[in-house]
């Protein structure tokens, strides 16, 4: 019995020493991570360590061949038919997640249209103080089914563009709708809007712009390809 009591006393002391070693190791582990992680240390102590902002790389402006319409439009045009002056923005780093807010990797500032016969071109806007947020291609003839840029074989007549001022591009509410066709030759402003709701070629010779101006929602119908205004009516408000 005395030997059994001695064994258990030694075992208890060994366990106490083992627990003490584990506790010291945990304390050292936590202390090391607090030392190496200022953000964690700041959270525990009630303050936030300032994260250094990454170096900002200047945006690059480049002329790139693109489509008449933006890639996510239902009816895309043939490839490489216009030259777009794009401003390519540097990609934010993970050290500054706030830089991802309102981040736009590419912004179209101007568009050059080309003469298919002579190869000459001209810019649609006189300067680069606007951002073209959307382009919708115009087609000759009516579509027989939902198509993609790779399968739509109809001739392209031109495009409709949604344009905002460059200085207010991130939060702009003022928008303008422009149309350009091979018949017009130059970009024609259709309407100033507070917000564009939808734009679409509803028939071979009709184009409809639904927009908001003040409290009203309006629907404007234009002829294609000359874009003469046929009607501009206020739509009924939503039932209450």
PDB file of N, CA and C in Angstrom, residues 85 109-111 123-132 166:
ATOM      1  N   UNK A  85     -11.208  53.583 -76.456  1.00  0.00           N
ATOM      2  CA  UNK A  85     -10.175  54.148 -75.587  1.00  0.00           C
ATOM      3  C   UNK A  85     -10.552  53.793 -74.154  1.00  0.00           C
ATOM      4  N   UNK A 109     -13.715  55.458 -72.318  1.00  0.00           N
ATOM      5  CA  UNK A 109     -13.766  56.919 -72.353  1.00  0.00           C
ATOM      6  C   UNK A 109     -14.227  57.464 -73.703  1.00  0.00           C
ATOM      7  N   UNK A 110     -13.941  56.747 -74.766  1.00  0.00           N
ATOM      8  CA  UNK A 110     -14.290  57.227 -76.098  1.00  0.00           C
ATOM      9  C   UNK A 110     -14.292  56.042 -77.059  1.00  0.00           C
ATOM     10  N   UNK A 111     -14.922  56.228 -78.204  1.00  0.00           N
ATOM     11  CA  UNK A 111     -15.018  55.152 -79.185  1.00  0.00           C
ATOM     12  C   UNK A 111     -14.677  55.693 -80.567  1.00  0.00           C
ATOM     13  N   UNK A 123     -13.444  59.686 -83.921  1.00  0.00           N
ATOM     14  CA  UNK A 123     -13.916  59.528 -82.546  1.00  0.00           C
ATOM     15  C   UNK A 123     -15.332  60.081 -82.430  1.00  0.00           C
ATOM     16  N   UNK A 124     -16.157  59.412 -81.618  1.00  0.00           N
ATOM     17  CA  UNK A 124     -17.550  59.838 -81.462  1.00  0.00           C
ATOM     18  C   UNK A 124     -17.679  61.052 -80.548  1.00  0.00           C
ATOM     19  N   UNK A 125     -16.747  61.241 -79.630  1.00  0.00           N
ATOM     20  CA  UNK A 125     -16.806  62.368 -78.698  1.00  0.00           C
ATOM     21  C   UNK A 125     -15.553  63.228 -78.856  1.00  0.00           C
ATOM     22  N   UNK A 126     -15.738  64.523 -78.644  1.00  0.00           N
ATOM     23  CA  UNK A 126     -14.648  65.472 -78.887  1.00  0.00           C
ATOM     24  C   UNK A 126     -13.543  65.387 -77.838  1.00  0.00           C
ATOM     25  N   UNK A 127     -13.849  64.850 -76.640  1.00  0.00           N
ATOM     26  CA  UNK A 127     -12.842  64.737 -75.587  1.00  0.00           C
ATOM     27  C   UNK A 127     -13.057  63.418 -74.852  1.00  0.00           C
ATOM     28  N   UNK A 128     -12.274  63.221 -73.785  1.00  0.00           N
ATOM     29  CA  UNK A 128     -12.376  61.984 -73.003  1.00  0.00           C
ATOM     30  C   UNK A 128     -12.907  62.254 -71.599  1.00  0.00           C
ATOM     31  N   UNK A 129     -13.828  63.196 -71.492  1.00  0.00           N
ATOM     32  CA  UNK A 129     -14.363  63.589 -70.187  1.00  0.00           C
ATOM     33  C   UNK A 129     -15.682  62.891 -69.870  1.00  0.00           C
ATOM     34  N   UNK A 130     -15.915  61.747 -70.472  1.00  0.00           N
ATOM     35  CA  UNK A 130     -17.116  60.976 -70.198  1.00  0.00           C
ATOM     36  C   UNK A 130     -16.734  59.501 -70.075  1.00  0.00           C
ATOM     37  N   UNK A 131     -17.632  58.737 -69.469  1.00  0.00           N
ATOM     38  CA  UNK A 131     -17.452  57.300 -69.373  1.00  0.00           C
ATOM     39  C   UNK A 131     -18.672  56.638 -70.003  1.00  0.00           C
ATOM     40  N   UNK A 132     -18.412  55.751 -70.931  1.00  0.00           N
ATOM     41  CA  UNK A 132     -19.480  55.031 -71.613  1.00  0.00           C
ATOM     42  C   UNK A 132     -19.721  53.756 -70.831  1.00  0.00           C
ATOM     43  N   UNK A 166     -17.279  61.920 -66.544  1.00  0.00           N
ATOM     44  CA  UNK A 166     -16.146  61.223 -65.942  1.00  0.00           C
ATOM     45  C   UNK A 166     -15.963  61.591 -64.483  1.00  0.00           C
TER      46      UNK A 166
END
